[in-house]
PDB file of C-alpha atoms and ligand atoms in Angstrom:
ATOM      1  CA  MET A  13      65.598  -8.785  24.102  1.00  0.00           C
ATOM      2  CA  SER A  14      62.482 -10.636  25.339  1.00  0.00           C
ATOM      3  CA  THR A  15      61.251 -13.761  23.578  1.00  0.00           C
ATOM      4  CA  ALA A  16      57.776 -15.289  23.356  1.00  0.00           C
ATOM      5  CA  VAL A  17      57.002 -18.797  22.118  1.00  0.00           C
ATOM      6  CA  VAL A  18      53.513 -19.204  20.696  1.00  0.00           C
ATOM      7  CA  THR A  19      52.363 -22.724  19.816  1.00  0.00           C
ATOM      8  CA  GLY A  20      49.954 -23.089  16.902  1.00  0.00           C
ATOM      9  CA  ALA A  21      50.886 -19.607  15.700  1.00  0.00           C
ATOM     10  CA  SER A  22      50.473 -20.184  11.969  1.00  0.00           C
ATOM     11  CA  ARG A  23      46.755 -19.359  12.060  1.00  0.00           C
ATOM     12  CA  GLY A  24      43.850 -18.033  14.105  1.00  0.00           C
ATOM     13  CA  ILE A  25      44.275 -17.087  17.751  1.00  0.00           C
ATOM     14  CA  GLY A  26      47.928 -18.168  17.950  1.00  0.00           C
ATOM     15  CA  ARG A  27      48.831 -16.001  14.970  1.00  0.00           C
ATOM     16  CA  ALA A  28      47.057 -13.023  16.574  1.00  0.00           C
ATOM     17  CA  CYS A  29      48.890 -13.609  19.881  1.00  0.00           C
ATOM     18  CA  ALA A  30      52.215 -13.746  18.037  1.00  0.00           C
ATOM     19  CA  ILE A  31      51.552 -10.479  16.222  1.00  0.00           C
ATOM     20  CA  GLU A  32      50.271  -8.625  19.303  1.00  0.00           C
ATOM     21  CA  LEU A  33      53.277  -9.800  21.351  1.00  0.00           C
ATOM     22  CA  ALA A  34      55.598  -8.678  18.539  1.00  0.00           C
ATOM     23  CA  LYS A  35      53.926  -5.251  18.598  1.00  0.00           C
ATOM     24  CA  ALA A  36      54.629  -5.192  22.353  1.00  0.00           C
ATOM     25  CA  GLY A  37      58.349  -5.714  21.643  1.00  0.00           C
ATOM     26  CA  TYR A  38      58.877  -9.484  21.873  1.00  0.00           C
ATOM     27  CA  ASP A  39      60.877 -11.590  19.444  1.00  0.00           C
ATOM     28  CA  ILE A  40      58.666 -14.531  18.491  1.00  0.00           C
ATOM     29  CA  VAL A  41      58.918 -18.283  17.956  1.00  0.00           C
ATOM     30  CA  VAL A  42      56.114 -19.255  15.578  1.00  0.00           C
ATOM     31  CA  ASN A  43      55.352 -22.932  16.233  1.00  0.00           C
ATOM     32  CA  TYR A  44      53.168 -24.881  13.798  1.00  0.00           C
ATOM     33  CA  VAL A  45      52.532 -28.518  12.905  1.00  0.00           C
ATOM     34  CA  SER A  46      51.783 -28.751   9.175  1.00  0.00           C
ATOM     35  CA  ASN A  47      51.232 -25.382   7.516  1.00  0.00           C
ATOM     36  CA  ALA A  48      54.770 -24.132   6.819  1.00  0.00           C
ATOM     37  CA  ALA A  49      53.688 -21.494   4.291  1.00  0.00           C
ATOM     38  CA  ALA A  50      51.230 -19.895   6.741  1.00  0.00           C
ATOM     39  CA  ALA A  51      53.847 -19.931   9.504  1.00  0.00           C
ATOM     40  CA  GLN A  52      56.365 -18.264   7.195  1.00  0.00           C
ATOM     41  CA  GLU A  53      53.821 -15.540   6.391  1.00  0.00           C
ATOM     42  CA  VAL A  54      53.461 -14.834  10.112  1.00  0.00           C
ATOM     43  CA  VAL A  55      57.258 -14.662  10.391  1.00  0.00           C
ATOM     44  CA  GLY A  56      57.290 -12.098   7.559  1.00  0.00           C
ATOM     45  CA  GLU A  57      54.620 -10.009   9.284  1.00  0.00           C
ATOM     46  CA  ILE A  58      56.558 -10.000  12.564  1.00  0.00           C
ATOM     47  CA  GLU A  59      59.805  -9.090  10.823  1.00  0.00           C
ATOM     48  CA  SER A  60      58.031  -6.166   9.156  1.00  0.00           C
ATOM     49  CA  LEU A  61      57.285  -4.941  12.705  1.00  0.00           C
ATOM     50  CA  GLY A  62      61.031  -4.869  13.336  1.00  0.00           C
ATOM     51  CA  ARG A  63      61.184  -7.982  15.517  1.00  0.00           C
ATOM     52  CA  LYS A  64      63.036 -11.277  15.096  1.00  0.00           C
ATOM     53  CA  ALA A  65      60.862 -14.315  14.314  1.00  0.00           C
ATOM     54  CA  LEU A  66      61.505 -17.978  13.599  1.00  0.00           C
ATOM     55  CA  ALA A  67      59.029 -20.623  12.458  1.00  0.00           C
ATOM     56  CA  ILE A  68      59.605 -24.030  14.071  1.00  0.00           C
ATOM     57  CA  GLN A  69      57.679 -27.138  13.071  1.00  0.00           C
ATOM     58  CA  ALA A  70      56.893 -29.379  16.042  1.00  0.00           C
ATOM     59  CA  ASP A  71      53.889 -31.482  16.967  1.00  0.00           C
ATOM     60  CA  THR A  72      53.345 -30.388  20.582  1.00  0.00           C
ATOM     61  CA  ALA A  73      51.902 -33.828  21.388  1.00  0.00           C
ATOM     62  CA  ASP A  74      55.322 -35.328  20.618  1.00  0.00           C
ATOM     63  CA  LEU A  75      57.677 -34.779  23.589  1.00  0.00           C
ATOM     64  CA  LYS A  76      60.845 -35.396  21.553  1.00  0.00           C
ATOM     65  CA  ALA A  77      59.775 -32.864  18.923  1.00  0.00           C
ATOM     66  CA  VAL A  78      59.038 -30.298  21.650  1.00  0.00           C
ATOM     67  CA  GLN A  79      62.439 -30.915  23.265  1.00  0.00           C
ATOM     68  CA  ALA A  80      64.129 -30.422  19.882  1.00  0.00           C
ATOM     69  CA  MET A  81      62.159 -27.187  19.373  1.00  0.00           C
ATOM     70  CA  PHE A  82      63.339 -25.803  22.724  1.00  0.00           C
ATOM     71  CA  ARG A  83      66.947 -26.759  21.921  1.00  0.00           C
ATOM     72  CA  THR A  84      66.679 -24.711  18.727  1.00  0.00           C
ATOM     73  CA  ILE A  85      65.132 -21.825  20.682  1.00  0.00           C
ATOM     74  CA  SER A  86      68.072 -21.871  23.123  1.00  0.00           C
ATOM     75  CA  LYS A  87      70.517 -21.625  20.230  1.00  0.00           C
ATOM     76  CA  GLU A  88      68.651 -18.882  18.378  1.00  0.00           C
ATOM     77  CA  PHE A  89      67.291 -16.648  21.161  1.00  0.00           C
ATOM     78  CA  ASP A  90      68.914 -15.138  24.264  1.00  0.00           C
ATOM     79  CA  SER A  91      65.980 -15.516  26.643  1.00  0.00           C
ATOM     80  CA  MET A  92      62.656 -17.237  27.247  1.00  0.00           C
ATOM     81  CA  ASP A  93      60.076 -14.880  28.732  1.00  0.00           C
ATOM     82  CA  VAL A  94      56.611 -15.914  27.548  1.00  0.00           C
ATOM     83  CA  LEU A  95      55.019 -19.206  26.525  1.00  0.00           C
ATOM     84  CA  VAL A  96      51.561 -19.157  24.979  1.00  0.00           C
ATOM     85  CA  ASN A  97      50.261 -22.732  25.012  1.00  0.00           C
ATOM     86  CA  ASN A  98      47.718 -22.323  22.235  1.00  0.00           C
ATOM     87  CA  ALA A  99      47.946 -25.255  19.785  1.00  0.00           C
ATOM     88  CA  GLY A 100      44.692 -27.152  20.151  1.00  0.00           C
ATOM     89  CA  VAL A 101      42.108 -29.180  18.281  1.00  0.00           C
ATOM     90  CA  VAL A 102      38.365 -29.614  18.503  1.00  0.00           C
ATOM     91  CA  ASP A 103      36.567 -32.682  17.197  1.00  0.00           C
ATOM     92  CA  ASP A 104      32.924 -32.540  18.232  1.00  0.00           C
ATOM     93  CA  LYS A 105      31.474 -36.022  18.744  1.00  0.00           C
ATOM     94  CA  TYR A 106      28.601 -37.363  20.790  1.00  0.00           C
ATOM     95  CA  LEU A 107      29.663 -39.849  23.467  1.00  0.00           C
ATOM     96  CA  LEU A 108      28.455 -43.005  21.732  1.00  0.00           C
ATOM     97  CA  MET A 109      30.022 -41.962  18.418  1.00  0.00           C
ATOM     98  CA  LEU A 110      33.398 -41.142  19.883  1.00  0.00           C
ATOM     99  CA  PRO A 111      36.253 -42.962  18.116  1.00  0.00           C
ATOM    100  CA  GLU A 112      39.297 -43.884  20.230  1.00  0.00           C
ATOM    101  CA  ASP A 113      41.725 -42.090  17.900  1.00  0.00           C
ATOM    102  CA  SER A 114      39.796 -38.816  18.192  1.00  0.00           C
ATOM    103  CA  LEU A 115      39.779 -39.121  21.985  1.00  0.00           C
ATOM    104  CA  GLU A 116      43.518 -39.828  22.091  1.00  0.00           C
ATOM    105  CA  ARG A 117      44.411 -37.038  19.662  1.00  0.00           C
ATOM    106  CA  SER A 118      42.473 -34.451  21.686  1.00  0.00           C
ATOM    107  CA  LEU A 119      44.018 -35.553  24.978  1.00  0.00           C
ATOM    108  CA  ASP A 120      47.501 -35.666  23.435  1.00  0.00           C
ATOM    109  CA  ILE A 121      47.410 -32.197  21.856  1.00  0.00           C
ATOM    110  CA  ASN A 122      45.137 -30.272  24.228  1.00  0.00           C
ATOM    111  CA  ILE A 123      46.575 -31.594  27.499  1.00  0.00           C
ATOM    112  CA  LYS A 124      49.871 -33.437  27.020  1.00  0.00           C
ATOM    113  CA  GLY A 125      51.097 -30.852  24.515  1.00  0.00           C
ATOM    114  CA  TYR A 126      50.548 -28.065  27.068  1.00  0.00           C
ATOM    115  CA  PHE A 127      52.560 -29.986  29.693  1.00  0.00           C
ATOM    116  CA  HIS A 128      55.395 -30.710  27.259  1.00  0.00           C
ATOM    117  CA  CYS A 129      55.814 -27.028  26.403  1.00  0.00           C
ATOM    118  CA  ALA A 130      55.253 -25.775  29.972  1.00  0.00           C
ATOM    119  CA  GLN A 131      57.942 -28.148  31.292  1.00  0.00           C
ATOM    120  CA  ASN A 132      60.525 -27.062  28.722  1.00  0.00           C
ATOM    121  CA  ALA A 133      59.730 -23.352  29.034  1.00  0.00           C
ATOM    122  CA  ALA A 134      59.550 -23.381  32.852  1.00  0.00           C
ATOM    123  CA  LEU A 135      63.004 -24.940  33.067  1.00  0.00           C
ATOM    124  CA  LYS A 136      64.455 -21.909  31.275  1.00  0.00           C
ATOM    125  CA  MET A 137      62.270 -19.372  33.118  1.00  0.00           C
ATOM    126  CA  MET A 138      63.148 -20.845  36.545  1.00  0.00           C
ATOM    127  CA  ARG A 139      66.846 -20.177  35.916  1.00  0.00           C
ATOM    128  CA  LYS A 140      66.205 -16.456  35.447  1.00  0.00           C
ATOM    129  CA  LYS A 141      63.428 -16.322  38.050  1.00  0.00           C
ATOM    130  CA  SER A 142      60.835 -14.701  35.796  1.00  0.00           C
ATOM    131  CA  GLY A 143      58.407 -15.648  33.087  1.00  0.00           C
ATOM    132  CA  CYS A 144      54.821 -15.806  32.031  1.00  0.00           C
ATOM    133  CA  ILE A 145      52.827 -18.799  30.784  1.00  0.00           C
ATOM    134  CA  ILE A 146      49.425 -18.354  29.166  1.00  0.00           C
ATOM    135  CA  ASN A 147      47.307 -21.443  28.507  1.00  0.00           C
ATOM    136  CA  MET A 148      44.564 -21.159  25.903  1.00  0.00           C
ATOM    137  CA  SER A 149      41.447 -22.665  27.425  1.00  0.00           C
ATOM    138  CA  SER A 150      37.867 -22.246  26.192  1.00  0.00           C
ATOM    139  CA  VAL A 151      34.482 -21.157  27.449  1.00  0.00           C
ATOM    140  CA  SER A 152      33.581 -24.822  26.853  1.00  0.00           C
ATOM    141  CA  SER A 153      35.420 -25.507  30.122  1.00  0.00           C
ATOM    142  CA  VAL A 154      32.661 -23.692  32.021  1.00  0.00           C
ATOM    143  CA  VAL A 155      29.614 -23.991  29.721  1.00  0.00           C
ATOM    144  CA  ALA A 156      28.256 -27.381  28.626  1.00  0.00           C
ATOM    145  CA  ILE A 157      27.918 -27.703  24.850  1.00  0.00           C
ATOM    146  CA  PRO A 158      26.568 -31.080  23.630  1.00  0.00           C
ATOM    147  CA  GLY A 159      29.107 -32.921  21.478  1.00  0.00           C
ATOM    148  CA  GLN A 160      32.050 -31.265  23.235  1.00  0.00           C
ATOM    149  CA  SER A 161      32.519 -33.613  26.199  1.00  0.00           C
ATOM    150  CA  VAL A 162      36.110 -34.409  25.224  1.00  0.00           C
ATOM    151  CA  TYR A 163      37.002 -30.845  24.240  1.00  0.00           C
ATOM    152  CA  SER A 164      35.477 -29.423  27.437  1.00  0.00           C
ATOM    153  CA  ALA A 165      37.245 -32.067  29.536  1.00  0.00           C
ATOM    154  CA  THR A 166      40.585 -31.079  28.005  1.00  0.00           C
ATOM    155  CA  LYS A 167      39.927 -27.383  28.580  1.00  0.00           C
ATOM    156  CA  GLY A 168      38.751 -28.021  32.161  1.00  0.00           C
ATOM    157  CA  ALA A 169      42.070 -29.789  32.660  1.00  0.00           C
ATOM    158  CA  VAL A 170      43.838 -26.705  31.303  1.00  0.00           C
ATOM    159  CA  ASN A 171      42.131 -24.490  33.907  1.00  0.00           C
ATOM    160  CA  ALA A 172      43.091 -26.877  36.725  1.00  0.00           C
ATOM    161  CA  MET A 173      46.653 -27.212  35.480  1.00  0.00           C
ATOM    162  CA  THR A 174      46.899 -23.408  35.268  1.00  0.00           C
ATOM    163  CA  ALA A 175      45.969 -22.908  38.934  1.00  0.00           C
ATOM    164  CA  THR A 176      48.287 -25.661  40.176  1.00  0.00           C
ATOM    165  CA  LEU A 177      51.264 -24.569  38.079  1.00  0.00           C
ATOM    166  CA  ALA A 178      50.709 -20.972  39.198  1.00  0.00           C
ATOM    167  CA  LYS A 179      51.088 -22.064  42.811  1.00  0.00           C
ATOM    168  CA  GLU A 180      54.061 -24.305  42.025  1.00  0.00           C
ATOM    169  CA  LEU A 181      55.984 -21.763  39.931  1.00  0.00           C
ATOM    170  CA  ALA A 182      55.231 -18.516  41.813  1.00  0.00           C
ATOM    171  CA  GLN A 183      58.393 -18.989  43.918  1.00  0.00           C
ATOM    172  CA  TYR A 184      60.415 -18.725  40.687  1.00  0.00           C
ATOM    173  CA  GLY A 185      58.726 -15.472  39.643  1.00  0.00           C
ATOM    174  CA  ILE A 186      56.691 -17.265  36.954  1.00  0.00           C
ATOM    175  CA  ARG A 187      53.029 -16.307  36.507  1.00  0.00           C
ATOM    176  CA  VAL A 188      50.610 -18.791  34.905  1.00  0.00           C
ATOM    177  CA  ASN A 189      47.164 -17.773  33.650  1.00  0.00           C
ATOM    178  CA  ALA A 190      44.577 -19.107  31.217  1.00  0.00           C
ATOM    179  CA  VAL A 191      42.360 -17.333  28.718  1.00  0.00           C
ATOM    180  CA  ALA A 192      38.993 -18.934  27.955  1.00  0.00           C
ATOM    181  CA  PRO A 193      37.589 -17.478  24.737  1.00  0.00           C
ATOM    182  CA  GLY A 194      34.033 -17.943  23.575  1.00  0.00           C
ATOM    183  CA  PHE A 195      33.288 -18.255  19.857  1.00  0.00           C
ATOM    184  CA  ILE A 196      36.155 -16.643  17.941  1.00  0.00           C
ATOM    185  CA  ALA A 197      36.118 -16.273  14.144  1.00  0.00           C
ATOM    186  CA  THR A 198      38.924 -18.648  13.075  1.00  0.00           C
ATOM    187  CA  ASP A 199      39.262 -21.810  10.952  1.00  0.00           C
ATOM    188  CA  MET A 200      38.206 -23.777  14.053  1.00  0.00           C
ATOM    189  CA  LEU A 201      34.825 -22.026  14.123  1.00  0.00           C
ATOM    190  CA  GLY A 202      34.600 -22.555  10.362  1.00  0.00           C
ATOM    191  CA  GLN A 203      34.344 -26.325  11.002  1.00  0.00           C
ATOM    192  CA  ILE A 204      30.883 -25.826  12.531  1.00  0.00           C
ATOM    193  CA  PRO A 205      27.844 -26.152  10.194  1.00  0.00           C
ATOM    194  CA  GLU A 206      26.216 -22.769   9.345  1.00  0.00           C
ATOM    195  CA  GLU A 207      22.915 -23.634  11.060  1.00  0.00           C
ATOM    196  CA  GLN A 208      24.716 -24.471  14.305  1.00  0.00           C
ATOM    197  CA  LYS A 209      26.837 -21.343  13.999  1.00  0.00           C
ATOM    198  CA  ALA A 210      23.716 -19.175  13.759  1.00  0.00           C
ATOM    199  CA  GLU A 211      22.384 -20.861  16.883  1.00  0.00           C
ATOM    200  CA  HIS A 212      25.667 -20.207  18.711  1.00  0.00           C
ATOM    201  CA  LEU A 213      25.529 -16.558  17.658  1.00  0.00           C
ATOM    202  CA  ARG A 214      22.085 -16.171  19.230  1.00  0.00           C
ATOM    203  CA  SER A 215      23.602 -17.271  22.568  1.00  0.00           C
ATOM    204  CA  VAL A 216      26.136 -14.425  22.641  1.00  0.00           C
ATOM    205  CA  PRO A 217      24.720 -11.351  24.433  1.00  0.00           C
ATOM    206  CA  LEU A 218      27.114  -8.998  22.606  1.00  0.00           C
ATOM    207  CA  GLY A 219      25.625 -10.341  19.343  1.00  0.00           C
ATOM    208  CA  ARG A 220      28.822 -11.186  17.469  1.00  0.00           C
ATOM    209  CA  PHE A 221      31.689 -13.663  17.396  1.00  0.00           C
ATOM    210  CA  GLY A 222      34.981 -12.476  18.861  1.00  0.00           C
ATOM    211  CA  GLU A 223      38.035 -11.620  16.778  1.00  0.00           C
ATOM    212  CA  ALA A 224      41.362 -13.423  17.179  1.00  0.00           C
ATOM    213  CA  GLU A 225      43.056 -10.010  17.613  1.00  0.00           C
ATOM    214  CA  GLU A 226      40.919  -9.381  20.709  1.00  0.00           C
ATOM    215  CA  VAL A 227      42.244 -12.583  22.293  1.00  0.00           C
ATOM    216  CA  GLY A 228      45.788 -11.615  21.271  1.00  0.00           C
ATOM    217  CA  LYS A 229      45.420  -8.252  23.008  1.00  0.00           C
ATOM    218  CA  LEU A 230      44.186  -9.904  26.228  1.00  0.00           C
ATOM    219  CA  VAL A 231      47.114 -12.356  26.168  1.00  0.00           C
ATOM    220  CA  CYS A 232      49.479  -9.432  25.704  1.00  0.00           C
ATOM    221  CA  LEU A 233      47.909  -7.562  28.610  1.00  0.00           C
ATOM    222  CA  LEU A 234      48.211 -10.623  30.870  1.00  0.00           C
ATOM    223  CA  CYS A 235      51.927 -10.775  30.057  1.00  0.00           C
ATOM    224  CA  SER A 236      52.452  -7.112  30.885  1.00  0.00           C
ATOM    225  CA  ASP A 237      53.570  -5.488  34.144  1.00  0.00           C
ATOM    226  CA  ALA A 238      50.028  -4.153  34.570  1.00  0.00           C
ATOM    227  CA  MET A 239      49.065  -7.759  35.456  1.00  0.00           C
ATOM    228  CA  ALA A 240      52.116  -8.465  37.651  1.00  0.00           C
ATOM    229  CA  TYR A 241      49.917  -9.516  40.615  1.00  0.00           C
ATOM    230  CA  VAL A 242      47.603 -11.805  38.611  1.00  0.00           C
ATOM    231  CA  THR A 243      48.359 -15.521  38.580  1.00  0.00           C
ATOM    232  CA  GLY A 244      46.435 -18.801  38.493  1.00  0.00           C
ATOM    233  CA  GLN A 245      43.376 -17.227  36.904  1.00  0.00           C
ATOM    234  CA  THR A 246      41.208 -18.297  33.977  1.00  0.00           C
ATOM    235  CA  ILE A 247      39.953 -15.151  32.274  1.00  0.00           C
ATOM    236  CA  VAL A 248      36.769 -15.756  30.296  1.00  0.00           C
ATOM    237  CA  MET A 249      36.411 -13.631  27.132  1.00  0.00           C
ATOM    238  CA  ASP A 250      33.146 -14.655  25.519  1.00  0.00           C
ATOM    239  CA  GLY A 251      30.899 -11.674  24.770  1.00  0.00           C
ATOM    240  CA  GLY A 252      28.763 -12.695  27.744  1.00  0.00           C
ATOM    241  CA  LEU A 253      28.017 -16.230  26.495  1.00  0.00           C
ATOM    242  CA  SER A 254      28.623 -17.860  29.882  1.00  0.00           C
ATOM    243  CA  LEU A 255      26.501 -15.411  31.900  1.00  0.00           C
TER     244      LEU A 255
HETATM  245  P1  LIG B 303      42.869 -23.020  14.409  1.00  0.00           P
HETATM  246  O1  LIG B 303      42.476 -21.828  13.614  1.00  0.00           O
HETATM  247  O2  LIG B 303      42.322 -24.351  14.055  1.00  0.00           O
HETATM  248  O3  LIG B 303      44.493 -23.090  14.408  1.00  0.00           O
HETATM  249  C1  LIG B 303      45.103 -24.146  15.100  1.00  0.00           C
HETATM  250  C2  LIG B 303      46.593 -23.870  15.203  1.00  0.00           C
HETATM  251  O4  LIG B 303      47.185 -24.905  16.003  1.00  0.00           O
HETATM  252  C3  LIG B 303      47.309 -23.910  13.867  1.00  0.00           C
HETATM  253  O5  LIG B 303      48.374 -22.992  13.913  1.00  0.00           O
HETATM  254  C4  LIG B 303      47.839 -25.346  13.796  1.00  0.00           C
HETATM  255  O6  LIG B 303      49.025 -25.464  12.996  1.00  0.00           O
HETATM  256  C5  LIG B 303      48.192 -25.553  15.259  1.00  0.00           C
HETATM  257  N1  LIG B 303      48.238 -26.933  15.680  1.00  0.00           N
HETATM  258  C6  LIG B 303      47.252 -27.877  15.692  1.00  0.00           C
HETATM  259  N2  LIG B 303      47.693 -29.032  16.207  1.00  0.00           N
HETATM  260  C7  LIG B 303      48.998 -28.823  16.536  1.00  0.00           C
HETATM  261  C8  LIG B 303      50.000 -29.632  17.104  1.00  0.00           C
HETATM  262  N3  LIG B 303      49.769 -30.926  17.443  1.00  0.00           N
HETATM  263  N4  LIG B 303      51.239 -29.102  17.319  1.00  0.00           N
HETATM  264  C9  LIG B 303      51.501 -27.809  16.973  1.00  0.00           C
HETATM  265  N5  LIG B 303      50.577 -26.994  16.435  1.00  0.00           N
HETATM  266  C10 LIG B 303      49.344 -27.499  16.207  1.00  0.00           C
HETATM  267  O7  LIG B 303      42.529 -22.830  15.954  1.00  0.00           O
HETATM  268  P2  LIG B 303      42.096 -21.513  16.773  1.00  0.00           P
HETATM  269  O8  LIG B 303      40.642 -21.315  16.603  1.00  0.00           O
HETATM  270  O9  LIG B 303      43.028 -20.417  16.483  1.00  0.00           O
HETATM  271  O10 LIG B 303      42.301 -22.076  18.265  1.00  0.00           O
HETATM  272  C11 LIG B 303      43.508 -21.877  18.959  1.00  0.00           C
HETATM  273  C12 LIG B 303      43.291 -22.248  20.422  1.00  0.00           C
HETATM  274  O11 LIG B 303      42.207 -21.497  20.959  1.00  0.00           O
HETATM  275  C13 LIG B 303      42.945 -23.726  20.658  1.00  0.00           C
HETATM  276  O12 LIG B 303      43.565 -24.184  21.842  1.00  0.00           O
HETATM  277  C14 LIG B 303      41.429 -23.692  20.828  1.00  0.00           C
HETATM  278  O13 LIG B 303      40.970 -24.762  21.600  1.00  0.00           O
HETATM  279  C15 LIG B 303      41.244 -22.362  21.521  1.00  0.00           C
HETATM  280  N6  LIG B 303      39.898 -21.798  21.374  1.00  0.00           N
HETATM  281  C16 LIG B 303      39.397 -21.461  20.138  1.00  0.00           C
HETATM  282  C17 LIG B 303      38.111 -20.927  20.042  1.00  0.00           C
HETATM  283  C18 LIG B 303      37.493 -20.505  18.734  1.00  0.00           C
HETATM  284  O14 LIG B 303      36.278 -20.224  18.715  1.00  0.00           O
HETATM  285  N7  LIG B 303      38.212 -20.440  17.646  1.00  0.00           N
HETATM  286  C19 LIG B 303      37.347 -20.729  21.206  1.00  0.00           C
HETATM  287  C20 LIG B 303      37.891 -21.099  22.434  1.00  0.00           C
HETATM  288  C21 LIG B 303      39.165 -21.619  22.505  1.00  0.00           C
HETATM  289  P3  LIG B 303      48.942 -25.733  11.382  1.00  0.00           P
HETATM  290  O15 LIG B 303      48.496 -24.438  10.754  1.00  0.00           O
HETATM  291  O16 LIG B 303      50.341 -26.086  11.020  1.00  0.00           O
HETATM  292  O17 LIG B 303      47.945 -26.830  11.175  1.00  0.00           O
END
């Protein structure tokens, strides 16, 4: 049986990735940080699709917690085939109003957290000489949005890390790609004031925000054999926003 680990899978894009991967036949590890009830709901949904699922609480910024999570995964699941590095935070702040703790939290979760999980997952994938890592980036890595200097820096780092890890891990049969969504209707988008949201909407040529399920389907496709020759890429999915 194939197993996929999705970080930040209790809500939003991570939840959609978990469900789409379950539909594609994967057993799923539903990682979350604080919302146990939401994670358990996702587990229930996956089980109703006939797949095994386990919710594991771990702050991806905390290396020891991530190591403990992967130890549990080894005990509970036979294989490690897909990692979706998705858990991320946004905290829009203009440069001169940027508190140190916000800066550190974004760097810790959006960059260090991805490395922690990639390291632990790659170790297992290298042994069986196959695997697929998907890093959730953002269109903010290629389009400048005032107030998002930290967020865009973290997502730019994700794109760069994706290309380098793809080159490093190709010899072990591991593909690494990133998905860079535009505005997707999740709790994260809900943090933006309505006026600003309307302005963002006007900048999307397709005239709507994306759905988390659409990102989940793209992640699933990237993990499939149809994409067996694709690695190191950042696929932008933004309704034309960056054009
Ligand atoms: P969201 O609705 O805010 O959900 C965030 C998820 O991440 C939750 O499951 C949360 O768990 C989890 N999480 C947060 N910090 C964590 C940590 N330290 N360790 C483990 N899990 C953690 O976010 P989203 O909109 O789905 O975004 C998911 C990813 O897509 C992020 O990387 C984001 O940057 C990216 N993205 C989003 C958009 C968008 O418009 N929504 C656009 C481009 C890129 P709890 O439920 O337990 O809190």
